[in-house]
Coordinates of C-alpha atoms and ligand atoms in Angstrom, one line a residue:
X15 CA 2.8 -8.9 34.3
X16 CA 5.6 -10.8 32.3
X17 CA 9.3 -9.3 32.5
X18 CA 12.4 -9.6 30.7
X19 CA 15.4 -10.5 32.6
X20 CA 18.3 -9.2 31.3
X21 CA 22.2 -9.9 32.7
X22 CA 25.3 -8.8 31.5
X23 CA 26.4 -10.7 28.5
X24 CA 29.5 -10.4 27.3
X25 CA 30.2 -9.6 23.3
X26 CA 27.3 -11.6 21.0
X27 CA 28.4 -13.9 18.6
X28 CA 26.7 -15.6 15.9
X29 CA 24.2 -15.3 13.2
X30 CA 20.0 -13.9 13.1
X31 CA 17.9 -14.4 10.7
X32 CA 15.2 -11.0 10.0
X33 CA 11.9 -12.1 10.3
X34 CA 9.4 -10.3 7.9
X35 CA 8.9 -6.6 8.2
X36 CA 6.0 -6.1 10.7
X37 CA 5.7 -1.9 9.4
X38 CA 4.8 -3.6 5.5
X39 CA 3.2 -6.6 7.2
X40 CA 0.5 -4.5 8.7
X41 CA -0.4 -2.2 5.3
X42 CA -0.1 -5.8 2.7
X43 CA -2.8 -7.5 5.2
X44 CA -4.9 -4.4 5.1
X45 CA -4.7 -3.7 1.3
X46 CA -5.8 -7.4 0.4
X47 CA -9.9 -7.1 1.6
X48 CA -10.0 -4.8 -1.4
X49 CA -10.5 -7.9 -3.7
X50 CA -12.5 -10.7 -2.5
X51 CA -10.3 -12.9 -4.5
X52 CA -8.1 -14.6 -2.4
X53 CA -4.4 -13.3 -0.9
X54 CA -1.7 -14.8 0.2
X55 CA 1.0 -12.9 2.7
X56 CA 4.2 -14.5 3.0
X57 CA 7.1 -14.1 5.5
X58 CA 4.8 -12.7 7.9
X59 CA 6.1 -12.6 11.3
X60 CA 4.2 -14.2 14.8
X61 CA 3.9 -10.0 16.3
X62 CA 1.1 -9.5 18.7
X63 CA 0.4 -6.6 16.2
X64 CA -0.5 -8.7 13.3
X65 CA -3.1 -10.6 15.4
X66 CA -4.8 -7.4 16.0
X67 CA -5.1 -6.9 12.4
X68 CA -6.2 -10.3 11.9
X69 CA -9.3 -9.3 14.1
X70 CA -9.9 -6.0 12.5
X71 CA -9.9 -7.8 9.4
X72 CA -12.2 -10.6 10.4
X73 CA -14.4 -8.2 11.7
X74 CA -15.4 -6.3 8.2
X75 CA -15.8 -9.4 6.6
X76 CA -12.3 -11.1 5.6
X77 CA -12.0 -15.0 6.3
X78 CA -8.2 -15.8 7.5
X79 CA -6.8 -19.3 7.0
X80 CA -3.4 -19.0 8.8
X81 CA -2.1 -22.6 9.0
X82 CA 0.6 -22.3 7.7
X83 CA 3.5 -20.5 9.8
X84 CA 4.7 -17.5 8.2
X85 CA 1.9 -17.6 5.7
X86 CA -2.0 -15.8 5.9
X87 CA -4.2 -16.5 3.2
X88 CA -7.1 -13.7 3.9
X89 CA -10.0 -13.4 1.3
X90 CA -13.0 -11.1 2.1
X91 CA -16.1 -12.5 0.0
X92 CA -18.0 -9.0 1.7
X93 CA -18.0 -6.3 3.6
X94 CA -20.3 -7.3 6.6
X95 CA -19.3 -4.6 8.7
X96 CA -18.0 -0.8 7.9
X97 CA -16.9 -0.4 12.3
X98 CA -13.7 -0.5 13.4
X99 CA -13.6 -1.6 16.8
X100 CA -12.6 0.7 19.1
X101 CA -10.8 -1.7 21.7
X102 CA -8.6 -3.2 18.4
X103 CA -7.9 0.5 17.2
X104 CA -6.5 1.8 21.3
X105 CA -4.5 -1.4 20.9
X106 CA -3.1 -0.6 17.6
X107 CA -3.1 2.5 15.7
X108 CA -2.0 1.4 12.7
X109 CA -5.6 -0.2 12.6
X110 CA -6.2 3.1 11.1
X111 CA -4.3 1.8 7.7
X112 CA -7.9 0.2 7.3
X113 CA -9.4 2.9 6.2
X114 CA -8.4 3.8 2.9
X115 CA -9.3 0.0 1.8
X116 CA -12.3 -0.1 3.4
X117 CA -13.2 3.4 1.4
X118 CA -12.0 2.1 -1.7
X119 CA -14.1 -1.6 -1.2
X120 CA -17.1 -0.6 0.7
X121 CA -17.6 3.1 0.8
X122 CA -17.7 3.6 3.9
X123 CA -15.5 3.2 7.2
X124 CA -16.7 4.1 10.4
X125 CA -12.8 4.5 12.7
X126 CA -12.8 5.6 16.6
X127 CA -10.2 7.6 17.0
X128 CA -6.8 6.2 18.5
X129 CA -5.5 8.2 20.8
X130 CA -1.7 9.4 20.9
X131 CA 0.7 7.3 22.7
X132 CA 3.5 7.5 23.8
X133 CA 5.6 9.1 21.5
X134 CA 3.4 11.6 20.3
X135 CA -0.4 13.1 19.9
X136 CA -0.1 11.3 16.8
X137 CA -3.4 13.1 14.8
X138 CA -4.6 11.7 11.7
X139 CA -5.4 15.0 9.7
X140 CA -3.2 14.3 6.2
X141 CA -5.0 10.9 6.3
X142 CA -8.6 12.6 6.2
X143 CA -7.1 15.5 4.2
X144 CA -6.2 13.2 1.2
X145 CA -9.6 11.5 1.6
X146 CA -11.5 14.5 0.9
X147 CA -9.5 15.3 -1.6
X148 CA -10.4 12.0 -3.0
X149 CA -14.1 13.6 -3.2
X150 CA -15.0 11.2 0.5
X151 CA -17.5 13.4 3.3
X152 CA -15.3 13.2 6.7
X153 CA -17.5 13.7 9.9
X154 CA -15.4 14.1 13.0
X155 CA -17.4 13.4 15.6
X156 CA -15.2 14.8 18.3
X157 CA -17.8 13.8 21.3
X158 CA -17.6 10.1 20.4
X159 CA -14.0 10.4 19.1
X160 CA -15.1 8.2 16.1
X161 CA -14.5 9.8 12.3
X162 CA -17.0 8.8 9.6
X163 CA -15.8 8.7 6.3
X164 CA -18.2 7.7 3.0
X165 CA -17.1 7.8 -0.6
X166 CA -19.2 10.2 -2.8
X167 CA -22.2 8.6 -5.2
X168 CA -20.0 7.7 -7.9
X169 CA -17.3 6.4 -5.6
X170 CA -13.7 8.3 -5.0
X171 CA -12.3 10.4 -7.7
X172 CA -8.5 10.9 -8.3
X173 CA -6.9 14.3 -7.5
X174 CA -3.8 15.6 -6.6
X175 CA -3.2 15.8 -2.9
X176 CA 0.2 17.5 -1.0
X177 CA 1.0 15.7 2.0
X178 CA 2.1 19.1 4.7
X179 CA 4.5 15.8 6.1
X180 CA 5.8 12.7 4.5
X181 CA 3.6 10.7 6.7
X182 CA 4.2 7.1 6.0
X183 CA 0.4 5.9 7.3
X184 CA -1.1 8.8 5.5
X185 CA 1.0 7.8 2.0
X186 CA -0.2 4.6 2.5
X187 CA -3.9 4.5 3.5
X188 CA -3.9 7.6 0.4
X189 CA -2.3 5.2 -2.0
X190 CA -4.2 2.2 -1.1
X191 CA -7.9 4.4 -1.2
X192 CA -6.5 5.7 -4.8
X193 CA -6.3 2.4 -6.4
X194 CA -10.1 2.1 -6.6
X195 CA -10.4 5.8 -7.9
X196 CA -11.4 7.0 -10.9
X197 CA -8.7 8.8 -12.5
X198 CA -5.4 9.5 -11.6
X199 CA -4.2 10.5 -8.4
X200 CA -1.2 12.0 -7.7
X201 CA 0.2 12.2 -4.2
X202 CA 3.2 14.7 -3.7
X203 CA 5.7 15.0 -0.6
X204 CA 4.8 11.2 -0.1
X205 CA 6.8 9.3 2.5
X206 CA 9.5 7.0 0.5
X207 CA 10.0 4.2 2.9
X208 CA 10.4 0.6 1.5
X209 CA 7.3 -0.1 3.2
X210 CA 5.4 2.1 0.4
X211 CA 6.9 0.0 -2.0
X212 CA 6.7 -3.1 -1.1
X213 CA 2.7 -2.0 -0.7
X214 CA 2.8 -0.7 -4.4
X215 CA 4.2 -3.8 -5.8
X216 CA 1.9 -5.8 -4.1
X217 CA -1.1 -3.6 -5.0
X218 CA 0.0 -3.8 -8.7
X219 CA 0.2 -7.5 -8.2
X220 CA -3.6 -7.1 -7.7
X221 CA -4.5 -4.7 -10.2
X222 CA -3.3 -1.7 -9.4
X223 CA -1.7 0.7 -12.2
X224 CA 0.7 2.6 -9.1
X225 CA 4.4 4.2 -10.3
X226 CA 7.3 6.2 -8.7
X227 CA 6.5 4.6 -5.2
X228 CA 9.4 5.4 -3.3
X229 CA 9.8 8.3 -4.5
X230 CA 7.7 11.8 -3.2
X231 CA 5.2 11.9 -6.1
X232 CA 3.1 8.7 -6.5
X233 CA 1.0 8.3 -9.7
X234 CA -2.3 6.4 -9.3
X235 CA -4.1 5.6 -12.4
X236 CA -7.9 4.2 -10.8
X237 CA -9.0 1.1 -11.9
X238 CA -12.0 -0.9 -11.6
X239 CA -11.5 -3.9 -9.4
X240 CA -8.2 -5.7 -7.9
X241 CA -7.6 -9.3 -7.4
X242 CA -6.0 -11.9 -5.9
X243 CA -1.7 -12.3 -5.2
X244 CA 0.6 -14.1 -3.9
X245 CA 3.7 -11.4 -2.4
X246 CA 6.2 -11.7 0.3
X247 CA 6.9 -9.5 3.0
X248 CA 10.6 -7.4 3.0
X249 CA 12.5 -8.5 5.9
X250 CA 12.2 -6.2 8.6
X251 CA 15.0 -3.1 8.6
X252 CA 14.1 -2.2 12.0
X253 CA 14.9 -5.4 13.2
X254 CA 18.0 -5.5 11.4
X255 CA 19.3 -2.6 12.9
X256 CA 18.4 -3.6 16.4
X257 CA 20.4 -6.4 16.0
X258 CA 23.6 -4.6 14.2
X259 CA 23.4 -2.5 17.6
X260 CA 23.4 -5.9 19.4
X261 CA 26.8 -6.6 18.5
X262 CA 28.0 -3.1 18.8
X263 CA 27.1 -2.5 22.4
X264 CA 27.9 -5.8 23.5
X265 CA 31.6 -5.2 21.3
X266 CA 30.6 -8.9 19.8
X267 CA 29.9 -9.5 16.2
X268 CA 26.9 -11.0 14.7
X269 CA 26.1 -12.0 10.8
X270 CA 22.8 -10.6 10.2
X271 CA 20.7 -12.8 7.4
X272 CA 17.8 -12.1 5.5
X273 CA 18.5 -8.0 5.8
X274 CA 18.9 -5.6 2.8
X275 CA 21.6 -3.0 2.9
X276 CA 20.2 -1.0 1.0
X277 CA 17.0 -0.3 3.3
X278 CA 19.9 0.4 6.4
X279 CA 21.8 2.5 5.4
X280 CA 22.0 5.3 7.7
X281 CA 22.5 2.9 10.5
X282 CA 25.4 1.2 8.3
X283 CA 27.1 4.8 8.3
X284 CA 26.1 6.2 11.8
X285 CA 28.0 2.4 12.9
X286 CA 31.0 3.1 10.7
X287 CA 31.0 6.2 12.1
X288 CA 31.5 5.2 15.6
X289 CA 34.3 3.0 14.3
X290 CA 32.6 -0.9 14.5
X291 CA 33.0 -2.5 11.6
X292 CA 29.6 -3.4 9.2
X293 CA 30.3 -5.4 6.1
X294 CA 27.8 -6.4 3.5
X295 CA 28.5 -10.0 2.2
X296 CA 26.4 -13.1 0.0
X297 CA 25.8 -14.3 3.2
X298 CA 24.5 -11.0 4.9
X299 CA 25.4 -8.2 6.8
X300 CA 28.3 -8.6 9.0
X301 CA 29.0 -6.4 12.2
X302 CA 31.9 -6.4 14.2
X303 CA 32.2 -4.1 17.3
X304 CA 35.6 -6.9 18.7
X305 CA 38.1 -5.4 20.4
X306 CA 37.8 -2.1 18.7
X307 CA 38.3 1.9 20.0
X308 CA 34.9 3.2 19.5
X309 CA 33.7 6.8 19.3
X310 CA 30.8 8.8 19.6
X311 CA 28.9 10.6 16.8
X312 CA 25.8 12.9 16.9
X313 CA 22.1 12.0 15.3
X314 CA 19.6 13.6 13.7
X315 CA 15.9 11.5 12.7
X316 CA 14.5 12.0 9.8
X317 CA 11.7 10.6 7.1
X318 CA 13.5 7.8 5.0
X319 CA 15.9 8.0 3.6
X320 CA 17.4 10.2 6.4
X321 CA 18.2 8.2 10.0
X322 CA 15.3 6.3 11.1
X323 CA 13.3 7.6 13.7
X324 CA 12.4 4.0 15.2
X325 CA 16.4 3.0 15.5
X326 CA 16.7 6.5 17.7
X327 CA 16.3 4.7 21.5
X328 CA 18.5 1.7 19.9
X329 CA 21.3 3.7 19.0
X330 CA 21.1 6.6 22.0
X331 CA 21.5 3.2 24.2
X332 CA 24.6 2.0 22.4
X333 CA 26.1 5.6 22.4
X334 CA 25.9 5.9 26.4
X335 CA 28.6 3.2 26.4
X336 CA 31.5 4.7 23.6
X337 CA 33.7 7.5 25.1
X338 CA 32.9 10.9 23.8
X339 CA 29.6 13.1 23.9
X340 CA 27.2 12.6 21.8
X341 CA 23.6 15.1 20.2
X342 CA 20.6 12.6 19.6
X343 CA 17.8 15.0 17.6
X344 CA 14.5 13.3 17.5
X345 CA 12.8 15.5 14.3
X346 CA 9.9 13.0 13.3
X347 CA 7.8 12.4 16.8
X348 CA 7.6 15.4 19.5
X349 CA 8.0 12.8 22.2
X350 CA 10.2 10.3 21.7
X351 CA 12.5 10.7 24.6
X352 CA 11.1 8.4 27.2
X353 CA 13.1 5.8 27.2
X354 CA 16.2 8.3 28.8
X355 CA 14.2 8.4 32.2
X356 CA 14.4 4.6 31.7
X357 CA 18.1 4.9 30.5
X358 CA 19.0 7.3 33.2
X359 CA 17.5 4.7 35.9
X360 CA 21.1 2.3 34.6
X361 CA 23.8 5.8 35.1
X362 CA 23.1 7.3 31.8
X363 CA 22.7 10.8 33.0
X364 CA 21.5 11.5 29.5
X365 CA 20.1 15.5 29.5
X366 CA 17.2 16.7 27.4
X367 CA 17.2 19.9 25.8
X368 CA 14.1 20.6 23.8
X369 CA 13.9 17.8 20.8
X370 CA 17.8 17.0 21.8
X371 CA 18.9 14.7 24.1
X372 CA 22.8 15.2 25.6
X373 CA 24.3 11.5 25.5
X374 CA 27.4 12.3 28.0
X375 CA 28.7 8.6 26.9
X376 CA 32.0 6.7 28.2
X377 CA 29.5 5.1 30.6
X378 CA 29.8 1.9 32.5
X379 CA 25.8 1.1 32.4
X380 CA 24.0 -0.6 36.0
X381 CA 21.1 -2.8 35.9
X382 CA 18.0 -1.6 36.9
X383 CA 14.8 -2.0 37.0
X384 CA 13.0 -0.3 34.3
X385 CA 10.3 0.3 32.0
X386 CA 9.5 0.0 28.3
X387 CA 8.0 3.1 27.2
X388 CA 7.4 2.2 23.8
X389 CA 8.2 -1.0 21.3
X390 CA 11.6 1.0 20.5
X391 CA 12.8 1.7 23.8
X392 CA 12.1 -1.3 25.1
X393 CA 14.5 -2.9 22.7
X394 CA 17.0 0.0 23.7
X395 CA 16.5 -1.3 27.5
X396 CA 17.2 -5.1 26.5
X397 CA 20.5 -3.8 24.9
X398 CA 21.4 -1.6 27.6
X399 CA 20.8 -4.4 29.8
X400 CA 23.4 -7.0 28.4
X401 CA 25.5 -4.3 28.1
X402 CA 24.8 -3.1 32.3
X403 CA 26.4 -4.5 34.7
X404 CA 24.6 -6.6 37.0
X405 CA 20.6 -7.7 36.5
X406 CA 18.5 -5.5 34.1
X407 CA 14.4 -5.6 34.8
X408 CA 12.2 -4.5 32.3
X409 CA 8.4 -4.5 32.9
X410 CA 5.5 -3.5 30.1
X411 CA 7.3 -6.0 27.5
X412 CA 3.8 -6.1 25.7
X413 CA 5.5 -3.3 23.7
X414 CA 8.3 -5.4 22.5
X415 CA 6.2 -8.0 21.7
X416 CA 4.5 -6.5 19.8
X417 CA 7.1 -5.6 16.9
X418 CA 9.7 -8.3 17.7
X419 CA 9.2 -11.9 16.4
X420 CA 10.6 -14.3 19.0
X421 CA 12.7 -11.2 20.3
X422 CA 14.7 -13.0 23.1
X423 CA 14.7 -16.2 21.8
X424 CA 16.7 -14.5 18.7
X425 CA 19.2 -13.0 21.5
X426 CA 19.5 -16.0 23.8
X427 CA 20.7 -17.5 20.1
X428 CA 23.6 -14.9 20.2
X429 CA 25.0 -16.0 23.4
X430 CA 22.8 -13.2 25.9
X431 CA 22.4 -14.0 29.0
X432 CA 18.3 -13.3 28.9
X433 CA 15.2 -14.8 30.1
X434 CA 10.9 -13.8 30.0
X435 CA 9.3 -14.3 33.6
X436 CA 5.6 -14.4 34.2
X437 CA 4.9 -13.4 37.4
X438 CA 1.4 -14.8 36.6
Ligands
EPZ514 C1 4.8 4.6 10.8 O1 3.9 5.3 11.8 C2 5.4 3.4 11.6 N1 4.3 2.5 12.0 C3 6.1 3.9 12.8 O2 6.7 2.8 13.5 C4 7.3 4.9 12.4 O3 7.9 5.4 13.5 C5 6.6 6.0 11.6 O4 5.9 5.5 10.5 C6 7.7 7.0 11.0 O5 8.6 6.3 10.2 C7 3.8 1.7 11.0 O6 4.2 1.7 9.9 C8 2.8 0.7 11.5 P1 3.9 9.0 10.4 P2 3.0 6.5 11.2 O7 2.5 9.2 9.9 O8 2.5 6.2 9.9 C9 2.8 13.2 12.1 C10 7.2 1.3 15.2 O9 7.9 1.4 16.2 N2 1.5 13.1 11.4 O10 4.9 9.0 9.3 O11 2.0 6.7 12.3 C11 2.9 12.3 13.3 O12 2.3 12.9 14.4 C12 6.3 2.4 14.8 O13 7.3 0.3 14.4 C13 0.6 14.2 11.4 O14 0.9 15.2 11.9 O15 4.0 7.7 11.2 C14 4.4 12.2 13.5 O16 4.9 13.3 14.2 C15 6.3 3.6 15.8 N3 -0.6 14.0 10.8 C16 4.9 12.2 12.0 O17 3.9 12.8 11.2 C17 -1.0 12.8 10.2 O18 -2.1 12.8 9.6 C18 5.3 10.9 11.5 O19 4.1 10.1 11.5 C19 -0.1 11.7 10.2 C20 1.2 11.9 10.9

């Protein structure tokens, strides 16, 4: 299995550029075999998750002409299969954010079930909630683990559907299944990433009559058929704050390109917080942890725009190195805590108290050997690493890979001191 090596690097300095935002990537390439005019993604990034897409894609029907790097054009002249594949949908649950497309194109989806991971049980309820309400039959086949959904005769009808949770698949699959309705739709307590609307713009690129995305009540008016677009991917604000927490536990500074402020900015103020400095400029967002007293501040994740639940292992990783105690509350995912067995492995001696976990801080992390319990974390464990003293190994780096487009490649740029080994 391949590991990252990770030694103690000093402060970062330089510039990254964000690649594309894999968490809009995944919904835009999903949304675009409701037409069988022809799409084309840009700014996509090279993630091990967008090739399972790809294959999920291919496999209803889409045909893929990738060439050219950073750019899919997908069209999907029919629907020649309604399956999901089960193997594709284990491997990525967000292979789920097919279904409300394929309802909306063909009708019909046949989805096994993903199961939780990681972080949570993950259930899909408020997705197959807003599809009823959208006038589909849901049979949940609990034996088989496998969930049929088929539009009524007349196809899906518009309604108005709460969502009990501002769940950013649900919103999405919902707003994407709506666009083919007839009538208006209205979805309240949606999630207001920018994910949703960089999904709504590109849907109304197509056809779509969508408003108020980005904020908790979405307006669908149905409409008859989509087409093709051309639409560009936000830069990735995950990535942008893994990297702003690069140069704050390292104490280096690091101009960020490509990044929008305004999709960050809880992680800007959590930063400031702690005392590094975080500038927005023309050029991009500029952090600098150098020779700097930091402090320790307390957490709390929430649905956007509150502090984002995936920057939760980045950050708990930086604060074990400031002086002062800090209260890391995970609100969005009942098990998001793995990564402080991992964390405690380096001399973290993080405790866990229910959804909180007690970040004692002011420590001097040790390089161990460690695991990456989910795509997060194991961006929090190649942190703690260059921050550790000594040699940091971290195994299951399929997760990072996953969400992180040429993820040590973009550090070994910054002056880390990091390497991927096959032991193949
Ligand atoms: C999206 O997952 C992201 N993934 C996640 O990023 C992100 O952590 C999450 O949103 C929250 O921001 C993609 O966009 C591909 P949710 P999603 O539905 O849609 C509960 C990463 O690292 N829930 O907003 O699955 C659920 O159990 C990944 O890039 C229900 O109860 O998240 C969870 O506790 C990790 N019923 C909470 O809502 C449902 O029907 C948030 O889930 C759906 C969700």
């Amino acid at each position: 299995m391949a590991k990252i090596l990770v030694n103690n690097s000093g402060p970062l300095h330089g510039e990254v550029w964000i690649s594309g935002a894999k968490n809009s990537v995944l919904p835009l390439l999903a949304a675009t075999i409701m037409t069988s005019d022809t799409c084309v993604i840009e700014d996509v990034p090279d993630l091990a998750d967008v090739s399972v897409m790809k294959k999920m894609l291919m496999k209803y029907g889409a045909k893929i002409d990738d060439a050219e790097e950073g750019t899919i054009r997908i069209s999907t002249p029919e629907i020649i299969s309604c399956e999901g594949d089960r193997d594709l949908v284990q491997e990525m649950r967000a292979s789920l954010f097919t279904m409300g497309p394929m309802l909306a194109r063909h009708g019909k989806i046949v989805m096994p079930m993903p199961g939780g991971c990681t972080i949570g049980r993950r259930p899909i309820d408020l997705h197959l909630k807003g599809f009823r309400a959208l006038g589909a039959e849901v049979v949940e086949d609990d034996e088989n683990e496998v969930v049929t959904v088929t539009a009524g005769p007349e196809g899906l009808r518009g309604d108005v559907i709460y969502l009990d949770f501002p769940s950013v698949g649900a919103t999405e699959n919902i707003l994407m299944a709506a666009t083919l309705a007839r009538g208006t739709t209205i979805i309240e307590n949606a999630a207001k990433e920018p994910e949703i609307i960089d999904l709504a713009n590109q849907l109304n690129k197509m056809g779509a009559r969508i408003k108020y995305a980005g904020t908790d009540m979405i307006r669908i008016e149905g409409v008859g058929k989509l087409s093709g677009c051309i639409h560009e991917a936000i830069p990735d604000r995950i990535e942008t704050g893994t990297f702003m927490l690069a140069a704050a536990i390292t104490r280096g500074d690091i101009l960020i390109r490509n990044a929008l402020p305004g999709h960050v900015r809880p992680i800007m103020a959590k930063l400031k917080e702690c005392n590094v400095d975080v500038e927005v400029t023309p050029e991009g967002i500029y952090v600098d942890a150098r020779d700097r007293e930091l402090n320790s501040t307390d957490i709390k994740t929430l649905p956007y725009p509150g502090f984002p639940t995936d920057i939760q292992s980045p950050f708990m990783a930086f604060l074990t190195t400031v002086d002062g105690s800090s209260v890391v509350r995970e609100t969005v995912f009942e098990n998001r805590f793995m990564h402080v067995v991992e964390l405690n492995r380096m001399g973290a001696d993080i405790l866990i108290e229910n959804r909180e976990a007690l970040v004692p801080g002011g420590k001097k992390l040790k390089g161990a050997k460690v695991r990456a319990t989910d795509l997060r974390a194991g961006a929090a464990m190649v942190l703690a690493g260059l921050s550790a003293s000594g040699t940091t190994e971290i195994s299951e780096i399929y997760h990072i890979e996953r969400g992180y487009e040429n993820f040590v490649g973009k550090f070994k740029a910054l002056g880390a001191d990091i390497m991927k080994i096959s032991n193949d």
